[in-house]
mmCIF file with all atom_site columns, N, CA and C in Angstrom:
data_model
loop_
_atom_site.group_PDB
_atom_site.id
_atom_site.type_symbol
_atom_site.label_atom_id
_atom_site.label_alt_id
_atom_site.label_comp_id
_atom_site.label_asym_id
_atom_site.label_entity_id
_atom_site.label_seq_id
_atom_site.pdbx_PDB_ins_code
_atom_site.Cartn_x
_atom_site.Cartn_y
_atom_site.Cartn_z
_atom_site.occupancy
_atom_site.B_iso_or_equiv
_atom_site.pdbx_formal_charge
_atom_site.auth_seq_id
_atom_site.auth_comp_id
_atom_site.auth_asym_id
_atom_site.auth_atom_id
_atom_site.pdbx_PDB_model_num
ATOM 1   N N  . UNK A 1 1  ? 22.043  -10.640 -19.264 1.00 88.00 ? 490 UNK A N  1
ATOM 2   C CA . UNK A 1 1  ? 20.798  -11.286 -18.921 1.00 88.00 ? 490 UNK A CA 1
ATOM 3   C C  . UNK A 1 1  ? 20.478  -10.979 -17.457 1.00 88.00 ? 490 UNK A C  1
ATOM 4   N N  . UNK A 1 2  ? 19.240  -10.387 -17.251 1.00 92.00 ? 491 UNK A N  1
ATOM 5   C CA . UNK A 1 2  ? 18.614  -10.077 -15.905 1.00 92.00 ? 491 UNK A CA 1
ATOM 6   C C  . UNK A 1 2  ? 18.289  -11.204 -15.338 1.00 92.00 ? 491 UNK A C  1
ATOM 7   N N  . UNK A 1 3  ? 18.709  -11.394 -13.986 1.00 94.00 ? 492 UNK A N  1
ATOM 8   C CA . UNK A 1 3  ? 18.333  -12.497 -13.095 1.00 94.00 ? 492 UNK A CA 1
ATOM 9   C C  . UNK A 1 3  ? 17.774  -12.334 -11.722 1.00 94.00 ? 492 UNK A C  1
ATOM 10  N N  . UNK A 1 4  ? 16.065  -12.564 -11.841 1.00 94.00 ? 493 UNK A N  1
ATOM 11  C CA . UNK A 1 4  ? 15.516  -12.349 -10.608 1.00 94.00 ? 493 UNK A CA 1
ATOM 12  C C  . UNK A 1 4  ? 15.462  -13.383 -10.097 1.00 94.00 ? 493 UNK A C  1
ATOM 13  N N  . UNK A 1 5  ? 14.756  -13.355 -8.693  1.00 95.00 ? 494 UNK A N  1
ATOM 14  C CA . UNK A 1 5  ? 14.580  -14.807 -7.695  1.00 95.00 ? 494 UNK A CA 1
ATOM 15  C C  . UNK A 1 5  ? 13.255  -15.046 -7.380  1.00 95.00 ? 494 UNK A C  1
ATOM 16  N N  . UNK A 1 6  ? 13.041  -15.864 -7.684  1.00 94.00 ? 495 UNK A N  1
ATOM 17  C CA . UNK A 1 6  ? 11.247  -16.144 -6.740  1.00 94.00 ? 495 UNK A CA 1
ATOM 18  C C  . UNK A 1 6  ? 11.320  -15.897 -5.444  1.00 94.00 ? 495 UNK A C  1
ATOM 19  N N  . UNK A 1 7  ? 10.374  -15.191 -5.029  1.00 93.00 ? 496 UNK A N  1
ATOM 20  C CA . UNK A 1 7  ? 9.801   -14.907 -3.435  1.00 93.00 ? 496 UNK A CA 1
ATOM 21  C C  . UNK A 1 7  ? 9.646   -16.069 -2.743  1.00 93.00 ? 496 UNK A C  1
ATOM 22  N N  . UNK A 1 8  ? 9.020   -16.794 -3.255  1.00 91.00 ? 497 UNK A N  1
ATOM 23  C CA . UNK A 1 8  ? 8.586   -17.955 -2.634  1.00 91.00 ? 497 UNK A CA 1
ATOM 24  C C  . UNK A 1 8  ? 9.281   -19.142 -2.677  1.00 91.00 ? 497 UNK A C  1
ATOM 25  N N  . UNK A 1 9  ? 9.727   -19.736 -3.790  1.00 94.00 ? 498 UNK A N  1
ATOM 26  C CA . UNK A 1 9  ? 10.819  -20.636 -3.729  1.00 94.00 ? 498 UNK A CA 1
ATOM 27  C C  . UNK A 1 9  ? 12.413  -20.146 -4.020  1.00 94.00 ? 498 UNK A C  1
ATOM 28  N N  . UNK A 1 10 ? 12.685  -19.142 -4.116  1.00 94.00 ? 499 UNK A N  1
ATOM 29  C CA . UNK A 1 10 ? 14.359  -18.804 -4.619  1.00 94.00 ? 499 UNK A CA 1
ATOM 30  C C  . UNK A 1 10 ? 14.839  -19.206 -5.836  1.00 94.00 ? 499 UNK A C  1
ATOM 31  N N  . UNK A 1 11 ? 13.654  -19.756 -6.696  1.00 95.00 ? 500 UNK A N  1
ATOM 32  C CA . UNK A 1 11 ? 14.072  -20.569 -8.219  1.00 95.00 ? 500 UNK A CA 1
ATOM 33  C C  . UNK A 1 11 ? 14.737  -19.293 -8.747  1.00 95.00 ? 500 UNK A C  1
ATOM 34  N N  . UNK A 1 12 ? 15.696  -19.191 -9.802  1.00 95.00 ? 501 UNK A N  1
ATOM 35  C CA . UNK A 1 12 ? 16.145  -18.211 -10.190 1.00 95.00 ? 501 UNK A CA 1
ATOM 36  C C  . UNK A 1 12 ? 14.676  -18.056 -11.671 1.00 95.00 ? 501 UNK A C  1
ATOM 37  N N  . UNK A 1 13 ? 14.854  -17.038 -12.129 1.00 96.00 ? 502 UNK A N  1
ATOM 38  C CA . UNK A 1 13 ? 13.547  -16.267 -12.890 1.00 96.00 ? 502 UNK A CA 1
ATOM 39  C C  . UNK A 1 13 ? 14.627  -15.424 -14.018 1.00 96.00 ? 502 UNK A C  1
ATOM 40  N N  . UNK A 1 14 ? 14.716  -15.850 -15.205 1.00 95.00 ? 503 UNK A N  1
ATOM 41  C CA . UNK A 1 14 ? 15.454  -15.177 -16.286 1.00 95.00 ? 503 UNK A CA 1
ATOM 42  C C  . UNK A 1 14 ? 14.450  -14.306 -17.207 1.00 95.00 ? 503 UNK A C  1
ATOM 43  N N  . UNK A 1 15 ? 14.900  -13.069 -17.133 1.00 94.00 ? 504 UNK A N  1
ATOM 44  C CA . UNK A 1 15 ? 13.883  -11.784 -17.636 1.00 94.00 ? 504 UNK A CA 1
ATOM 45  C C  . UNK A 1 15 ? 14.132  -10.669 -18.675 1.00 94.00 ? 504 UNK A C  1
ATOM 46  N N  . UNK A 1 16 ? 15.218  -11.695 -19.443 1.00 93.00 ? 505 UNK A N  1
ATOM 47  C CA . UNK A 1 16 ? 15.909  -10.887 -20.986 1.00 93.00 ? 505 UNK A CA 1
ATOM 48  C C  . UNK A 1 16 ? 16.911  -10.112 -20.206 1.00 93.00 ? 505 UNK A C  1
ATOM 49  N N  . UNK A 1 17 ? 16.840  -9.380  -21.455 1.00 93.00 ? 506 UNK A N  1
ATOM 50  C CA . UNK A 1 17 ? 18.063  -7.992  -21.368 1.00 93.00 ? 506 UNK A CA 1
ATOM 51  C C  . UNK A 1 17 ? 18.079  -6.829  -20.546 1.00 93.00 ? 506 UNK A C  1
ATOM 52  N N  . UNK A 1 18 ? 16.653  -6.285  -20.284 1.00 94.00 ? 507 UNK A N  1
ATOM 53  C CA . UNK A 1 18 ? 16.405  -5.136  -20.014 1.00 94.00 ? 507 UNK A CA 1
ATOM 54  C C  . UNK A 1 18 ? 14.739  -5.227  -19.214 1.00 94.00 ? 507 UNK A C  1
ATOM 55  N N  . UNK A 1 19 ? 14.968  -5.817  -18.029 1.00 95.00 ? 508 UNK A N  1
ATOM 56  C CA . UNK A 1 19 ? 13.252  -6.213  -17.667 1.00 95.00 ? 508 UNK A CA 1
ATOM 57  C C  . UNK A 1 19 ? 12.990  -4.538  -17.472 1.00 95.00 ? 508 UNK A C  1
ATOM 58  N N  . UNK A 1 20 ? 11.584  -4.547  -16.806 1.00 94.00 ? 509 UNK A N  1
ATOM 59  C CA . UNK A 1 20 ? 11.060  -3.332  -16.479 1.00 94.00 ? 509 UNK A CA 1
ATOM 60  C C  . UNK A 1 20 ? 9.839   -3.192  -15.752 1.00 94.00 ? 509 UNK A C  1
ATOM 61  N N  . UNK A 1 21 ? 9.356   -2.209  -14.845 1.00 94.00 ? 510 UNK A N  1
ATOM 62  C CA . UNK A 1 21 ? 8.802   -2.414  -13.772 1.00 94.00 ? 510 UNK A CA 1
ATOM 63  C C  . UNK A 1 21 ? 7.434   -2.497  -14.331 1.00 94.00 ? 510 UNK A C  1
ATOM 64  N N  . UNK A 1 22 ? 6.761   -3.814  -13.912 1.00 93.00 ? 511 UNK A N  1
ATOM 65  C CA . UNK A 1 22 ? 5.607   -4.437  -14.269 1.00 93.00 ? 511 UNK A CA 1
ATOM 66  C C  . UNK A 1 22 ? 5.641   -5.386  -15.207 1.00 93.00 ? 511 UNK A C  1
ATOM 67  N N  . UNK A 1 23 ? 6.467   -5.931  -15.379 1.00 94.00 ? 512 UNK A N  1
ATOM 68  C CA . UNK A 1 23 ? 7.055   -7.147  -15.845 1.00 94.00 ? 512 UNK A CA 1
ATOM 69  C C  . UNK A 1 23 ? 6.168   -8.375  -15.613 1.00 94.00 ? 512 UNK A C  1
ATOM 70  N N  . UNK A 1 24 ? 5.940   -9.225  -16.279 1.00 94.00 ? 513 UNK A N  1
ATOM 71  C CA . UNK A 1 24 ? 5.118   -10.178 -15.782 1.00 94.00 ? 513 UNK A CA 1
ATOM 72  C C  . UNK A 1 24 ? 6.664   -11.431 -15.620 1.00 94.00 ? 513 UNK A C  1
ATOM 73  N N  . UNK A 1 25 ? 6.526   -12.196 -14.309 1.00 94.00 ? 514 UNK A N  1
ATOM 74  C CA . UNK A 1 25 ? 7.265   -13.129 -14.625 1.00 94.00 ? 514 UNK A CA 1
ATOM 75  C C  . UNK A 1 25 ? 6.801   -14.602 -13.685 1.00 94.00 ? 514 UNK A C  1
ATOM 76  N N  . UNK A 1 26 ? 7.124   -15.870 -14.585 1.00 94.00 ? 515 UNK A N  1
ATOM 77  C CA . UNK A 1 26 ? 6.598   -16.616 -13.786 1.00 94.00 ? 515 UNK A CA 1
ATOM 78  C C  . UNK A 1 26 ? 7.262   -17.800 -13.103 1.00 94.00 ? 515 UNK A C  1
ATOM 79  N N  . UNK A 1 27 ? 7.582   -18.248 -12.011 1.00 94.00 ? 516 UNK A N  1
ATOM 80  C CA . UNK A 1 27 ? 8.698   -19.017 -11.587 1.00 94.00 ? 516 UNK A CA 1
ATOM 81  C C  . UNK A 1 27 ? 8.576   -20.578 -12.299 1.00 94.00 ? 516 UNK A C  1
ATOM 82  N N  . UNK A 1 28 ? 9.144   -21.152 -12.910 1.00 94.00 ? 517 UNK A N  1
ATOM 83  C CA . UNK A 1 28 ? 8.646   -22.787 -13.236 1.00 94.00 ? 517 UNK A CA 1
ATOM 84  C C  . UNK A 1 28 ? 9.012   -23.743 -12.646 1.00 94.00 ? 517 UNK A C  1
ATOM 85  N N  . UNK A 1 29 ? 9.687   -23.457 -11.357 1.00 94.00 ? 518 UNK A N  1
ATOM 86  C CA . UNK A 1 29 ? 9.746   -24.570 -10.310 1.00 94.00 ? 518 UNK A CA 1
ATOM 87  C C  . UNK A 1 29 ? 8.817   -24.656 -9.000  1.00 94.00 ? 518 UNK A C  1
ATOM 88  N N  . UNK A 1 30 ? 8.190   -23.570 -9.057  1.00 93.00 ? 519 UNK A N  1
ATOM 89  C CA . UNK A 1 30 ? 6.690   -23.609 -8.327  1.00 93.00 ? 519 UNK A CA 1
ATOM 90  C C  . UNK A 1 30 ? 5.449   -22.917 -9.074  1.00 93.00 ? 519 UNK A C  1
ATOM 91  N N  . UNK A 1 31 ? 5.405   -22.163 -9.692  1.00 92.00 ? 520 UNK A N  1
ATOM 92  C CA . UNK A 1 31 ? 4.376   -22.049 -10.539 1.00 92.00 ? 520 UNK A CA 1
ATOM 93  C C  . UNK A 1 31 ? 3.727   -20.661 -9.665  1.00 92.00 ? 520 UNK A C  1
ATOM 94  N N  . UNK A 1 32 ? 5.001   -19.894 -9.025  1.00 92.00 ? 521 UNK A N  1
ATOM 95  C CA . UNK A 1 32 ? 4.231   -18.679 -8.309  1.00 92.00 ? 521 UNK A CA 1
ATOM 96  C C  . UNK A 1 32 ? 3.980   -17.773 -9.697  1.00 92.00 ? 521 UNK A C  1
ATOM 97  N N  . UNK A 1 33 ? 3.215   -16.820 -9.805  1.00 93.00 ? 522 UNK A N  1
ATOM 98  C CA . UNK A 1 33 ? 2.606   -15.797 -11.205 1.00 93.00 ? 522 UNK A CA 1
ATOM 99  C C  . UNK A 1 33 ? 3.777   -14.268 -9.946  1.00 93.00 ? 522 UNK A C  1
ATOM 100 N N  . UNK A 1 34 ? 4.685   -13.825 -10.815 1.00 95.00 ? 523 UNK A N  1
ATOM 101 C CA . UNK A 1 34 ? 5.473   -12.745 -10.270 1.00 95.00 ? 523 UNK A CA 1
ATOM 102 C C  . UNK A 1 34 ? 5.108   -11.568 -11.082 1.00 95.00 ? 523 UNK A C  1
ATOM 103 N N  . UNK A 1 35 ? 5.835   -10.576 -10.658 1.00 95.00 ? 524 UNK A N  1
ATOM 104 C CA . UNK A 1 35 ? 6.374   -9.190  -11.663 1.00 95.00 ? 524 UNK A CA 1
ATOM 105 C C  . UNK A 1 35 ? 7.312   -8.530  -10.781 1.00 95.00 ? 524 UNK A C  1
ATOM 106 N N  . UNK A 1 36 ? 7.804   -8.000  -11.680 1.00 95.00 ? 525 UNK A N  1
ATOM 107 C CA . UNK A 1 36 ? 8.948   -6.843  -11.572 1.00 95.00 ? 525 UNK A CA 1
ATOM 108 C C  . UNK A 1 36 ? 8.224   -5.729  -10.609 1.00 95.00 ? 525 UNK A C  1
ATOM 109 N N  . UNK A 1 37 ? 8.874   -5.257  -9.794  1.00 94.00 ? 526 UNK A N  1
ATOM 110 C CA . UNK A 1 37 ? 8.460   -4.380  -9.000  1.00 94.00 ? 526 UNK A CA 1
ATOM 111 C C  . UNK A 1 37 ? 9.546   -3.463  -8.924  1.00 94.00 ? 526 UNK A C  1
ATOM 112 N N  . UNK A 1 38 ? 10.817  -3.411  -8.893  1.00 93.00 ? 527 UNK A N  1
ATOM 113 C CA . UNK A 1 38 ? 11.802  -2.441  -8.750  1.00 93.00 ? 527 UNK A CA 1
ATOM 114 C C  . UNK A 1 38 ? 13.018  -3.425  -10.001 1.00 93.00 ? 527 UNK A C  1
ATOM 115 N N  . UNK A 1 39 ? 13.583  -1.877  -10.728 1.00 93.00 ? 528 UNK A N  1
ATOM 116 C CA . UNK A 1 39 ? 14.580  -2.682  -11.572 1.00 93.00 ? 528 UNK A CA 1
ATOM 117 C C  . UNK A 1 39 ? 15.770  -2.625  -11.111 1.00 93.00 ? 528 UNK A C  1
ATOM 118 N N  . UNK A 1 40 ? 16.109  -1.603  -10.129 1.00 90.00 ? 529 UNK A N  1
ATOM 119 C CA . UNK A 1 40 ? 18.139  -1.568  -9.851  1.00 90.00 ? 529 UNK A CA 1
ATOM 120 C C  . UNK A 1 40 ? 17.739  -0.863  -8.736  1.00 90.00 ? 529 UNK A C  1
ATOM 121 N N  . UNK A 1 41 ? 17.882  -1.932  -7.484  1.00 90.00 ? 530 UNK A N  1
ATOM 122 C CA . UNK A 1 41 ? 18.152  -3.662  -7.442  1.00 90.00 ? 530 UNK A CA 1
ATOM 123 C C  . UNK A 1 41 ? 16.741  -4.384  -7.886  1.00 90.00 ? 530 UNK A C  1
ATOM 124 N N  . UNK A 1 42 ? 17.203  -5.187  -8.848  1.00 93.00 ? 531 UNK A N  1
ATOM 125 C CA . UNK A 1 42 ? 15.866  -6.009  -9.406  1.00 93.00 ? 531 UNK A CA 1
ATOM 126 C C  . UNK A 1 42 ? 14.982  -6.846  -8.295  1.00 93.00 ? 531 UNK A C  1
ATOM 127 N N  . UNK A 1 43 ? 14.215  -6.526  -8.212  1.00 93.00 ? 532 UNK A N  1
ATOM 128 C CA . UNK A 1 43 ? 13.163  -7.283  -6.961  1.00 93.00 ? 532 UNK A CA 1
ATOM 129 C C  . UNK A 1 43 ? 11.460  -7.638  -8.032  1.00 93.00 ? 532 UNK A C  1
ATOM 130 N N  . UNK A 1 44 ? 11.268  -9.257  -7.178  1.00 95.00 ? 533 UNK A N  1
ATOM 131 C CA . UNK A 1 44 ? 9.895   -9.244  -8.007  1.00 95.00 ? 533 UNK A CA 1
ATOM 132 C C  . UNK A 1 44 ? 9.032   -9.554  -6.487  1.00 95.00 ? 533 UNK A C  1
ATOM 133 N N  . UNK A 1 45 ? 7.781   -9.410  -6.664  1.00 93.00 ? 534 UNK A N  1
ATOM 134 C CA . UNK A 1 45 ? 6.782   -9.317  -6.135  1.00 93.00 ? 534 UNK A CA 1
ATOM 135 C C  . UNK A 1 45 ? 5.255   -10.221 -6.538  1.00 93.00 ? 534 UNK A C  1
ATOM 136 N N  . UNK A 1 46 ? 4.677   -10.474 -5.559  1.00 90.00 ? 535 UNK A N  1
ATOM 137 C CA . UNK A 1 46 ? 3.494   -11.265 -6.099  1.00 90.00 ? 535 UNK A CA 1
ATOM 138 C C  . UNK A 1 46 ? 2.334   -10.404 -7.282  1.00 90.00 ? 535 UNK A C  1
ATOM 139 N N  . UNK A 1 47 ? 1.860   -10.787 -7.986  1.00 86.00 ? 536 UNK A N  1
ATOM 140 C CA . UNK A 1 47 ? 1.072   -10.209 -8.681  1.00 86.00 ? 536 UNK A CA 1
ATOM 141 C C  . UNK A 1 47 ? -0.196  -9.746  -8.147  1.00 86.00 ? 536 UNK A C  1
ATOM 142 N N  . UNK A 1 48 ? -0.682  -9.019  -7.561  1.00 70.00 ? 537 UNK A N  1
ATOM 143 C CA . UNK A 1 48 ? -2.089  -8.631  -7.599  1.00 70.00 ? 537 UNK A CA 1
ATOM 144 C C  . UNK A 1 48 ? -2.097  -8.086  -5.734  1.00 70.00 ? 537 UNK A C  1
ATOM 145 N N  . UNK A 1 49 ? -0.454  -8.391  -5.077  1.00 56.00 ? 538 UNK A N  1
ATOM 146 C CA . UNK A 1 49 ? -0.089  -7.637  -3.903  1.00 56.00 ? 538 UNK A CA 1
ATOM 147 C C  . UNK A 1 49 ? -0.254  -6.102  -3.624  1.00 56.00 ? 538 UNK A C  1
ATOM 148 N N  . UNK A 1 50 ? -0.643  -5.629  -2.580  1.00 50.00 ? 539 UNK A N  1
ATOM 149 C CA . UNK A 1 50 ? -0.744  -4.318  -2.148  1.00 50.00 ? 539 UNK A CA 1
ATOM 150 C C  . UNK A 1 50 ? 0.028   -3.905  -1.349  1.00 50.00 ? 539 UNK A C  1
ATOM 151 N N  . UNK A 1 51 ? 0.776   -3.148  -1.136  1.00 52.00 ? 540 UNK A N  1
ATOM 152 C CA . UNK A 1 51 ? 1.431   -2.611  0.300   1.00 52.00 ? 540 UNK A CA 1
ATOM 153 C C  . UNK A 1 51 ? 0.795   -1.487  0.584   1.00 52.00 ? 540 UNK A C  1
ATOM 154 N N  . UNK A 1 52 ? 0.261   -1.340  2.015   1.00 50.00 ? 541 UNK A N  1
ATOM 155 C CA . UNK A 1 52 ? -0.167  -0.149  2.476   1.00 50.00 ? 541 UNK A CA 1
ATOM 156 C C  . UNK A 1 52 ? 0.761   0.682   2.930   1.00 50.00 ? 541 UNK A C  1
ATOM 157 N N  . UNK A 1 53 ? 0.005   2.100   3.743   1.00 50.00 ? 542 UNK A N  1
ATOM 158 C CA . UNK A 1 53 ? 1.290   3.414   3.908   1.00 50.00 ? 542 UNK A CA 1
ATOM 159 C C  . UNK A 1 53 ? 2.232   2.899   5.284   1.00 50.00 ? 542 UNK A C  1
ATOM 160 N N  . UNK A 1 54 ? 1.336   1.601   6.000   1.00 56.00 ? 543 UNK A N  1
ATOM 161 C CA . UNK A 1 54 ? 2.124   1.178   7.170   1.00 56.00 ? 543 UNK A CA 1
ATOM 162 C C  . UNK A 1 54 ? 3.341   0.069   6.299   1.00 56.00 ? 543 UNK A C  1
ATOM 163 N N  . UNK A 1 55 ? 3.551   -0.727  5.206   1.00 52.00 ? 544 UNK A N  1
ATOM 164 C CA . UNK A 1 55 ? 4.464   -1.363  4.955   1.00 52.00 ? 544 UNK A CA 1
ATOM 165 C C  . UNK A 1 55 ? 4.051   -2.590  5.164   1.00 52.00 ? 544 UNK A C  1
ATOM 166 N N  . UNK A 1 56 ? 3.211   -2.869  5.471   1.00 55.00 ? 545 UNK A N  1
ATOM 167 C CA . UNK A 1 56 ? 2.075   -3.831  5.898   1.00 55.00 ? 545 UNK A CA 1
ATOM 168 C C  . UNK A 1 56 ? 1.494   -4.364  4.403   1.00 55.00 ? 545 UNK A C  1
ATOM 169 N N  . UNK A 1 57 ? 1.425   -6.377  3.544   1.00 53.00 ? 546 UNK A N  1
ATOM 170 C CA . UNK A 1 57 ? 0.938   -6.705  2.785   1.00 53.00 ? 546 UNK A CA 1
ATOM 171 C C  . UNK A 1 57 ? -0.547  -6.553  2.698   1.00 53.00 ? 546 UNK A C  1
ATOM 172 N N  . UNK A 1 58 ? -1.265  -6.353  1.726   1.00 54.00 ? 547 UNK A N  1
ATOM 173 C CA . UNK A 1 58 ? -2.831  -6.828  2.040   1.00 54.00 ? 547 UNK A CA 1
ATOM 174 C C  . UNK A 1 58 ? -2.966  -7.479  0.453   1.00 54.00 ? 547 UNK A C  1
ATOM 175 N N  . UNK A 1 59 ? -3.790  -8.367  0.367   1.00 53.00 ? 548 UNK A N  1
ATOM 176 C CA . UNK A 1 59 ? -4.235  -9.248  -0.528  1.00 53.00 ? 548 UNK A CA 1
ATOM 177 C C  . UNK A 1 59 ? -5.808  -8.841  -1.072  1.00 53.00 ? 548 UNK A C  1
ATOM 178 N N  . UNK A 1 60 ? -5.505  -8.657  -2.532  1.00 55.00 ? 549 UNK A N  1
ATOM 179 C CA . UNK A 1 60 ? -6.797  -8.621  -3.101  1.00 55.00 ? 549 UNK A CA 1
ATOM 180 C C  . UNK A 1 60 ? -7.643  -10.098 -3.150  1.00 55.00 ? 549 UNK A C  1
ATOM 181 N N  . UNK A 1 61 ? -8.461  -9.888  -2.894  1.00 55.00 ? 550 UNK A N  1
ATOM 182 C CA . UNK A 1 61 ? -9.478  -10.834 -3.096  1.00 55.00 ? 550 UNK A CA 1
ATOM 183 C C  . UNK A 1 61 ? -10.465 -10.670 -3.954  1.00 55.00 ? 550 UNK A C  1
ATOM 184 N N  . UNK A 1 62 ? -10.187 -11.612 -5.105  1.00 57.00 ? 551 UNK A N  1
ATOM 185 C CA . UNK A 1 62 ? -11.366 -12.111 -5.654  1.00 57.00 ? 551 UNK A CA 1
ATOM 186 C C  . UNK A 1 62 ? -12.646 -12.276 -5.834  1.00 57.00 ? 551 UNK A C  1
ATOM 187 N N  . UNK A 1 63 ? -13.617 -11.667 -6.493  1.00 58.00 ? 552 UNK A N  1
ATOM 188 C CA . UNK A 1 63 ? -15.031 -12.518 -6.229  1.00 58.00 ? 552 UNK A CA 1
ATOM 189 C C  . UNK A 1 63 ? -15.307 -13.320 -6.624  1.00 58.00 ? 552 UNK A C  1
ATOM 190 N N  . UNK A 1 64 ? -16.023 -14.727 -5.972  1.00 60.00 ? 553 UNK A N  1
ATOM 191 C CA . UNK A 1 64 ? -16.570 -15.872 -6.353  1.00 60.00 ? 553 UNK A CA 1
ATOM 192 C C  . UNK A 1 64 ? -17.882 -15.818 -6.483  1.00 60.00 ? 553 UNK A C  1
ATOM 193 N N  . UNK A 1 65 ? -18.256 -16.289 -8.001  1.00 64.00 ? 554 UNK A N  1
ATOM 194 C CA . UNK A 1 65 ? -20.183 -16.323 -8.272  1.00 64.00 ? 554 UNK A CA 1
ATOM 195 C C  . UNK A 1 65 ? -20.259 -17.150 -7.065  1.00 64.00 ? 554 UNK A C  1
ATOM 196 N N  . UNK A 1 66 ? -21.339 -16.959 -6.462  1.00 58.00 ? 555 UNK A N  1
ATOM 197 C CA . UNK A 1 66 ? -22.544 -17.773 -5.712  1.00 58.00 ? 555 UNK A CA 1
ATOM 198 C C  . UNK A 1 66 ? -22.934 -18.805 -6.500  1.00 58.00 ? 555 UNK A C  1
#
């Protein structure tokens, strides 16, 4: 059994047998929305995160109707 960690709280995140990169996963002791981003070493990541070529986060944003 694969065992990732939440980013945000450290809750542990159980992801079957064989996760895989783009994984949807979701923490249930804070309710962060994750995925799989690298499998060996298993690392998850926020969903809808960007990293630019500097290593630097940027955040998609949403549009809100008017």
């Amino acid at each position: 059994m694969a065992i990732g960690y939440c980013v945000d709280c450290g809750g542990r995140i159980y992801l079957g047998n064989r996760p895989w990169i783009g994984q949807a996963a979701f923490c249930r002791r804070c309710g962060a929305d994750l995925e799989v981003t690298h499998v060996n070493p298993l690392e998850l990541e926020w969903i809808g995160d960007v990293v630019d070529e500097d290593g630097e986060l940027e955040f998609e944003l949403e549009s809100v109707p008017a």
